[in-house]
Each structure stands twice: as structure tokens, then as C-alpha cells.
Amino acid sequence: MKQPSAEIDGSTRTAGVIGWPVEHTLSPAMHNAAYTSLGMNWRYLAFAVRPERLAQAIAGVRGLGLAGLNVTIPHKEGVIPLLDSLTPAARAIGAVNSITPTEDGLEGENTDVLGLMTSLQEGGVEITTATRVLILGAGGAARAACFGVLEKGGRISVYTRNRARGERLAADMRTSLPSGDIAVVDSLTAGYDLIINATPVGMWPDQDASPLPPAIQLGPQVTVMDMIYRPQETKLLKAAQIAGARTISGVEMLVGGGGASFARWSGRKAPIDVMRAALLQALSGAANHGGTNSA
Ligand code: NAP
């Protein structure tokens, strides 16, 4: 691996990620590769923060003047009352995974939305008011997908095993985006343009599983996006490819989200190709060492 281009010295900036546990995070690989490729004197570290230490950790971001902070499980909701402002996406989704220090204090963002929308755009998907989208799952990632798609005017069906959780998601989205077209469905019809898997079904080590409801027929008219990034090519994506559908991997969403944090903190365009290559290398290392699926 390439070494950072500058020694750590008095002007080194620090960014990082907090989580508990956090040692399997892939973010340091992505961000440090970006800093190195651009010759930035920045470092990105992983901080293991116990839930009861969260407030102190966020005070530390202010006190130490960190350049930016990512937030992963289990702190994405708990961090919200400790911040000064939220972007509309973070507020609607109810989860923050990226904190940017600004002149007005700490701003919470949800870069899952930005990562997903970038990955769809790069994958050739244009969402309009005519686009019918099926979202599988109703957790945090599904909330991000719903917000991003509804903001573009897409029409959403949410299919989930926990109807009550799905209804809460839909109600929250209607509060944030009152004109949004979103329904929780038990039975599925044909005609979806885009299917997004926002469940962990098919994720390593259960990569023989697929979340696709039996009623759904895949074909060349559909784009299938799987948020899972380990494996990069899930059973769902393989089936979609065989059926002639366009496919987008969760790796692209993860890289897009990392790139969004990089750009917000540094004010520079993210070197996405460098970040993707570092992520894929880290993922192959994690596969060899049996690591987890945490970002
Ligand atoms: P989450 O909050 O735990 O939500 C998971 C959703 O999947 C829930 O609706 C859950 O239903 C459903 N589910 C879980 N197991 C299921 C099963 N066996 N059959 C049917 N439904 C099932 O998780 P999340 O944070 O939204 O993450 C979901 C996936 O997205 C994970 O694989 C995660 O790694 C991935 N993700 C990827 C990115 C990226 O950048 N690529 C970013 C965020 C998340 P219940 O409510 O009934 O449990």
C-alpha cells in the first residue's frame, strides 16, 4: 500500500469514524487513500466509542477541532441531540452518519442518500415522476433510499416483513415530503423500473440467500440495485444479470457516501476511483480474514 505523502506534523488534520465496535470499518482505507493520492496532510482514524461515552466523543470533535467525523453503529441516532443542525435528509431519515464542523457548529448529514443517488446516476438511472421503485426492507438504509427517491419524484412501494415498521417509515416520509408517493405493499404487481434491496439478505456469509419476492419477474426493463457490498456481486445481482437487467452494486453506494463526506470536509472533489480501489482492496483483505460487513 502507498504510504501517506507527508509526515505527521503540527499541521496534520484529523478526521475519523466512531462506532462500537469499529475495528472492522473500511472507511480509513478509503479516506487515507484519498488523502495520499491528493498529497493532503490529513489522517483518518477509527475511534471505538462506548455508547455511554458518546457525548464526550462529540465534545471532543469540537474541542480538538477535528476535520470531520463519520458515525456508524450504534451511534447514528444517539448522536442527533448532540449536534447543532441537521440537513433535511438526516432529519427525515432520523440518522446521521457524517458530521461536518461549520462556523455555526456541528452539522449532521446522512451520506447514505448521497451515496445511493450518486450510484444510481452513475449507473444510468434517471428518476422521474413516472419511475416506479420497489424498496425491499424498512430499516435505516431503506429510509435513506425512500428519501432520495421521493425527493426526485419517484413512486415507491415498500415491501417488508415488518408491516408496522414499514408504515412508520412511510408516515415519516409523508411528513418530510408531503407530496411523496409512497405505499407499503403486501402483494406485488409488475412494472417496477427500479428494485432496491435494503435488507441484509444475501450478505456474507449467507450469500446463497436472495431477498427477491417470488412474484417479481426480472427483465431488461428493470434496474436492480443491491445495497450489500459484501459480496460485491450478490445472488440477487447475478439473477438480475442473467435476466438482462441493469445492475448496481452496494460498493458504488459506499464509495459515493465516502466521497460525499470527503468533499464536505475538505471542499475538494473526491478521488472516487482511488477510494473505490482502496475499498475493494480492503474488502478482499476482510474476506481473507473473515471480517464483518460494517462500513
Ligand atoms: P436495518 O436498519 O437493520 O434494516 C434491515 C431491514 O431488513 C429491516 O426492514 C429488516 O426487517 C429487514 N430484514 C432483515 N433480515 C431480513 C430477512 N431475513 N428477511 C426479510 N427482511 C429482513 O439495516 P440497515 O442499516 O437498513 O442496512 C440494510 C442493508 O443495507 C445491510 O446489508 C447494510 O450493510 C446495507 N447498507 C449498505 C450501505 C452502502 O453504502 N452500500 C449503506 C447502508 C446500509 P425487520 O425490521 O423485520 O428486522
Coordinates of C-alpha atoms and ligand atoms in Angstrom, one line a residue:
M1 CA 0.0 0.0 0.0
K2 CA 1.1 3.6 -0.8
Q3 CA 2.4 5.5 2.3
P4 CA 0.9 8.9 3.2
S5 CA 2.8 11.6 1.3
A6 CA 3.6 13.9 4.3
E7 CA 4.9 13.1 7.8
I8 CA 2.5 13.7 10.7
D9 CA 3.4 17.2 12.0
G10 CA 1.9 20.2 13.6
S11 CA -0.4 20.9 10.7
T12 CA -1.8 17.4 10.2
R13 CA -5.6 17.4 10.1
T14 CA -7.5 14.5 11.7
A15 CA -10.8 13.0 10.6
G16 CA -12.3 9.7 11.6
V17 CA -15.2 7.4 12.4
I18 CA -16.8 6.5 15.7
G19 CA -18.6 3.2 16.3
W20 CA -18.7 0.3 18.9
P21 CA -17.2 -1.9 17.8
V22 CA -15.4 -0.2 15.0
E23 CA -12.3 -2.2 14.2
H24 CA -13.7 -3.8 11.0
T25 CA -14.5 -0.4 9.5
L26 CA -13.4 0.0 5.8
S27 CA -13.6 3.9 5.9
P28 CA -9.9 4.5 7.0
A29 CA -8.7 2.6 3.9
M30 CA -10.9 4.7 1.6
H31 CA -10.2 8.1 3.1
N32 CA -6.5 7.7 3.8
A33 CA -6.0 6.6 0.2
A34 CA -7.8 9.7 -1.0
Y35 CA -5.6 12.0 1.2
T36 CA -2.4 10.2 -0.1
S37 CA -3.4 10.5 -3.7
L38 CA -4.0 14.2 -3.4
G39 CA -0.9 14.9 -1.2
M40 CA -3.1 16.1 1.7
N41 CA -1.6 16.2 5.2
W42 CA -4.7 14.6 6.7
R43 CA -5.2 11.3 8.5
Y44 CA -8.4 9.3 9.1
L45 CA -8.7 7.2 12.3
A46 CA -11.2 4.8 13.8
F47 CA -12.3 5.6 17.3
A48 CA -14.0 2.9 19.4
V49 CA -16.6 4.9 21.4
R50 CA -18.7 3.2 24.0
P51 CA -22.4 4.3 24.0
E52 CA -22.0 5.9 27.4
R53 CA -19.1 8.0 26.1
L54 CA -20.8 9.4 23.0
A55 CA -21.4 12.9 24.4
Q56 CA -17.8 13.2 25.4
A57 CA -16.7 12.0 22.0
I58 CA -18.8 14.7 20.3
A59 CA -17.5 17.3 22.7
G60 CA -14.0 16.1 21.7
V61 CA -14.8 16.8 18.0
R62 CA -15.5 20.4 19.0
G63 CA -12.6 20.7 21.4
L64 CA -10.0 19.1 19.3
G65 CA -11.2 20.7 16.0
L66 CA -11.5 17.5 14.0
A67 CA -11.9 18.0 10.3
G68 CA -14.9 15.7 10.1
L69 CA -16.4 12.6 11.7
N70 CA -18.3 9.6 10.3
V71 CA -20.7 7.8 12.6
T72 CA -21.6 4.1 12.5
I73 CA -23.5 1.6 14.5
P74 CA -24.7 2.1 17.3
H75 CA -24.4 5.9 17.3
K76 CA -26.3 7.0 14.2
E77 CA -29.5 8.1 16.1
G78 CA -28.0 8.8 19.5
V79 CA -25.7 11.5 18.1
I80 CA -28.6 13.7 16.8
P81 CA -29.3 15.6 20.0
L82 CA -25.6 16.3 20.4
L83 CA -25.4 18.3 17.1
D84 CA -26.2 21.9 16.2
S85 CA -28.0 21.3 12.9
L86 CA -29.2 18.6 10.6
T87 CA -29.6 18.5 6.8
P88 CA -33.1 17.9 5.6
A89 CA -32.1 14.3 4.6
A90 CA -30.7 13.5 8.1
R91 CA -33.8 14.9 9.8
A92 CA -36.2 13.0 7.6
I93 CA -34.2 9.7 7.9
G94 CA -33.6 10.1 11.6
A95 CA -30.0 9.0 11.4
V96 CA -26.6 10.8 10.9
N97 CA -23.5 9.1 9.6
S98 CA -21.4 12.1 8.8
I99 CA -20.7 15.2 10.9
T100 CA -19.2 18.4 9.4
P101 CA -17.8 21.2 11.6
T102 CA -19.1 24.5 10.3
E103 CA -18.9 28.1 11.5
D104 CA -22.3 27.5 13.1
G105 CA -21.3 24.3 14.9
L106 CA -21.6 20.6 14.0
E107 CA -23.9 19.7 11.1
G108 CA -25.2 16.1 10.8
E109 CA -25.7 14.6 7.3
N110 CA -26.8 11.3 6.0
T111 CA -24.5 10.4 3.2
D112 CA -26.2 7.1 2.5
V113 CA -28.7 9.1 0.5
L114 CA -26.0 10.9 -1.4
G115 CA -24.1 7.7 -2.0
L116 CA -27.2 5.9 -3.2
M117 CA -28.3 8.7 -5.5
T118 CA -24.8 9.1 -7.0
S119 CA -24.6 5.3 -7.6
L120 CA -27.9 5.4 -9.4
Q121 CA -27.0 8.3 -11.5
E122 CA -23.6 6.8 -12.4
G123 CA -25.4 3.6 -13.2
G124 CA -27.6 5.4 -15.7
V125 CA -30.8 5.5 -13.7
E126 CA -32.8 8.7 -14.0
I127 CA -35.6 9.0 -11.5
T128 CA -38.7 11.0 -12.7
T129 CA -42.3 11.2 -11.5
A130 CA -43.0 8.2 -13.8
T131 CA -40.4 6.0 -12.2
R132 CA -41.8 3.1 -10.1
V133 CA -39.5 1.9 -7.4
L134 CA -39.7 -1.2 -5.2
I135 CA -37.8 -1.0 -2.0
L136 CA -37.1 -4.2 0.0
G137 CA -36.8 -3.6 3.7
A138 CA -37.8 -0.7 6.1
G139 CA -34.7 -0.1 8.2
G140 CA -32.2 2.8 8.1
A141 CA -30.9 2.1 4.6
A142 CA -34.5 1.8 3.3
R143 CA -35.3 5.2 4.9
A144 CA -32.3 6.8 3.0
A145 CA -33.5 5.2 -0.2
C146 CA -37.1 6.4 0.2
F147 CA -36.0 10.0 1.0
G148 CA -33.6 10.1 -2.0
V149 CA -36.1 8.6 -4.5
L150 CA -39.1 10.7 -3.2
E151 CA -37.1 13.9 -3.5
K152 CA -36.7 13.1 -7.2
G153 CA -40.4 12.5 -7.5
G154 CA -40.2 8.7 -7.9
R155 CA -43.2 6.5 -6.8
I156 CA -42.3 4.0 -4.1
S157 CA -43.7 0.6 -3.0
V158 CA -42.1 -0.6 0.3
Y159 CA -42.1 -4.4 0.7
T160 CA -41.1 -5.6 4.2
R161 CA -41.7 -8.4 6.6
N162 CA -42.5 -5.9 9.4
R163 CA -45.6 -4.0 8.3
A164 CA -45.6 -1.7 11.3
R165 CA -42.0 -0.6 10.7
G166 CA -42.8 0.0 7.0
E167 CA -45.9 2.1 7.9
R168 CA -43.7 4.2 10.3
L169 CA -41.2 4.8 7.5
A170 CA -44.0 5.8 5.1
A171 CA -45.6 8.2 7.7
D172 CA -42.2 9.8 8.4
M173 CA -41.6 10.3 4.7
R174 CA -45.0 11.9 4.1
T175 CA -44.3 14.3 7.0
S176 CA -41.0 15.4 5.4
L177 CA -42.1 15.2 1.8
P178 CA -45.9 15.7 1.8
S179 CA -46.3 15.2 -1.9
G180 CA -44.3 12.0 -1.9
D181 CA -45.9 8.9 -3.4
I182 CA -45.2 6.0 -1.0
A183 CA -47.1 2.9 0.0
V184 CA -46.4 -0.2 1.9
V185 CA -47.5 -3.2 -0.1
D186 CA -48.2 -6.9 0.7
S187 CA -48.8 -8.1 -2.8
L188 CA -46.6 -7.1 -5.8
T189 CA -47.6 -6.1 -9.3
A190 CA -45.5 -6.0 -12.4
G191 CA -43.9 -2.8 -13.9
Y192 CA -41.2 -1.7 -11.5
D193 CA -38.4 0.3 -13.1
L194 CA -36.0 0.0 -10.2
I195 CA -35.7 -2.5 -7.4
I196 CA -33.5 -1.7 -4.4
N197 CA -32.5 -4.3 -1.8
A198 CA -32.2 -2.5 1.5
T199 CA -32.2 -5.7 3.6
P200 CA -29.1 -7.7 4.6
V201 CA -30.5 -10.8 2.9
G202 CA -27.7 -12.2 0.7
M203 CA -24.9 -10.7 2.7
W204 CA -21.8 -12.6 3.6
P205 CA -21.7 -15.3 5.0
D206 CA -25.3 -16.0 3.8
Q207 CA -24.6 -15.2 0.2
D208 CA -26.8 -18.1 -1.1
A209 CA -29.9 -16.1 0.0
S210 CA -31.9 -13.7 -2.2
P211 CA -34.4 -11.1 -1.0
L212 CA -36.3 -11.1 -4.3
P213 CA -40.0 -11.8 -3.7
P214 CA -41.1 -14.8 -5.8
A215 CA -43.8 -12.7 -7.6
I216 CA -41.2 -10.5 -9.2
Q217 CA -40.0 -11.2 -12.7
L218 CA -36.8 -9.6 -13.7
G219 CA -36.1 -8.5 -17.2
P220 CA -34.2 -6.0 -19.3
Q221 CA -36.6 -3.2 -18.4
V222 CA -35.5 -3.2 -14.7
T223 CA -32.5 -1.9 -12.8
V224 CA -31.6 -3.8 -9.7
M225 CA -29.6 -2.1 -7.0
D226 CA -28.3 -4.1 -4.1
M227 CA -27.0 -2.1 -1.1
I228 CA -25.0 -5.1 0.1
Y229 CA -21.3 -4.7 -0.7
R230 CA -20.0 -8.0 0.6
P231 CA -20.1 -9.9 -1.6
Q232 CA -19.8 -7.3 -4.4
E233 CA -22.0 -9.5 -6.7
T234 CA -24.9 -10.9 -4.7
K235 CA -27.2 -13.7 -5.7
L236 CA -29.8 -11.1 -6.5
L237 CA -27.4 -9.2 -8.8
K238 CA -26.4 -12.4 -10.5
A239 CA -30.0 -13.3 -11.2
A240 CA -30.7 -9.8 -12.5
Q241 CA -27.8 -10.0 -14.9
I242 CA -28.9 -13.4 -16.2
A243 CA -32.4 -11.8 -16.8
G244 CA -30.8 -9.0 -18.7
A245 CA -31.5 -6.3 -16.1
R246 CA -29.1 -3.5 -15.4
T247 CA -27.3 -3.9 -12.0
I248 CA -25.7 -1.6 -9.5
S249 CA -23.6 -2.9 -6.5
G250 CA -23.6 -1.6 -3.0
V251 CA -19.9 -0.9 -3.4
E252 CA -20.8 2.1 -5.5
M253 CA -23.1 3.5 -2.8
L254 CA -20.5 3.0 -0.2
V255 CA -17.8 4.8 -2.3
G256 CA -20.3 7.6 -3.2
G257 CA -21.1 8.1 0.5
G258 CA -17.4 8.2 1.5
G259 CA -16.8 10.6 -1.4
A260 CA -19.6 12.9 -0.1
S261 CA -18.0 13.1 3.3
F262 CA -14.6 13.7 1.8
A263 CA -15.9 16.6 -0.3
R264 CA -17.9 18.2 2.5
W265 CA -15.0 18.2 4.9
S266 CA -12.2 19.2 2.5
G267 CA -14.0 21.3 0.0
R268 CA -12.3 19.3 -2.8
K269 CA -13.7 16.8 -5.4
A270 CA -13.3 13.3 -4.1
P271 CA -10.9 11.0 -6.0
I272 CA -13.6 8.3 -6.4
D273 CA -11.5 5.9 -8.4
V274 CA -8.8 5.9 -5.8
M275 CA -11.4 5.4 -3.0
R276 CA -13.1 2.6 -4.8
A277 CA -9.8 0.8 -5.4
A278 CA -8.8 1.1 -1.7
L279 CA -12.3 -0.1 -0.7
L280 CA -12.1 -3.2 -2.9
Q281 CA -8.6 -4.0 -1.6
A282 CA -9.8 -3.6 2.0
L283 CA -12.8 -5.8 1.2
S284 CA -10.7 -8.6 -0.3
G285 CA -8.5 -8.4 2.8
A286 CA -11.5 -8.6 5.0
A287 CA -12.7 -11.6 3.1
N288 CA -9.4 -13.3 3.7
H289 CA -9.6 -12.6 7.5
G290 CA -13.4 -13.2 8.0
G291 CA -14.2 -9.6 8.9
T292 CA -17.7 -8.2 9.1
N293 CA -19.9 -6.1 6.8
S294 CA -19.6 -2.8 8.7
A295 CA -18.7 0.4 6.8
Ligands
NAP1 P1 -31.6 -2.4 9.4 O1 -31.9 -1.0 9.9 O2 -31.3 -3.5 10.4 O3 -32.8 -2.8 8.5 C1 -32.8 -4.0 7.8 C2 -34.2 -4.3 7.1 O4 -34.1 -5.6 6.5 C3 -35.4 -4.3 8.1 O5 -36.5 -3.9 7.4 C4 -35.5 -5.8 8.4 O6 -36.7 -6.2 8.8 C5 -35.1 -6.4 7.0 N1 -34.7 -7.8 7.2 C6 -33.6 -8.2 7.9 N2 -33.4 -9.5 7.8 C7 -34.4 -9.9 6.9 C8 -34.8 -11.2 6.4 N3 -34.1 -12.3 6.7 N4 -35.9 -11.2 5.5 C9 -36.6 -10.1 5.2 N5 -36.3 -8.9 5.7 C10 -35.2 -8.8 6.5 O7 -30.3 -2.4 8.5 P2 -29.8 -1.2 7.5 O8 -28.9 -0.3 8.2 O9 -31.1 -0.6 6.9 O10 -29.0 -2.0 6.4 C11 -29.6 -2.9 5.5 C12 -28.5 -3.3 4.5 O11 -28.0 -2.2 3.7 C13 -27.3 -4.0 5.1 O12 -26.9 -5.1 4.3 C14 -26.3 -2.9 5.1 O13 -24.9 -3.5 5.0 C15 -26.6 -2.2 3.8 N6 -26.1 -0.9 3.7 C16 -25.3 -0.6 2.7 C17 -24.8 0.7 2.5 C18 -23.8 1.0 1.4 O14 -23.3 2.1 1.4 N7 -23.7 0.2 0.4 C19 -25.2 1.7 3.4 C20 -26.1 1.4 4.4 C21 -26.6 0.1 4.6 P3 -37.2 -6.2 10.4 O15 -37.5 -4.7 10.7 O16 -38.3 -7.1 10.5 O17 -36.0 -6.7 11.2

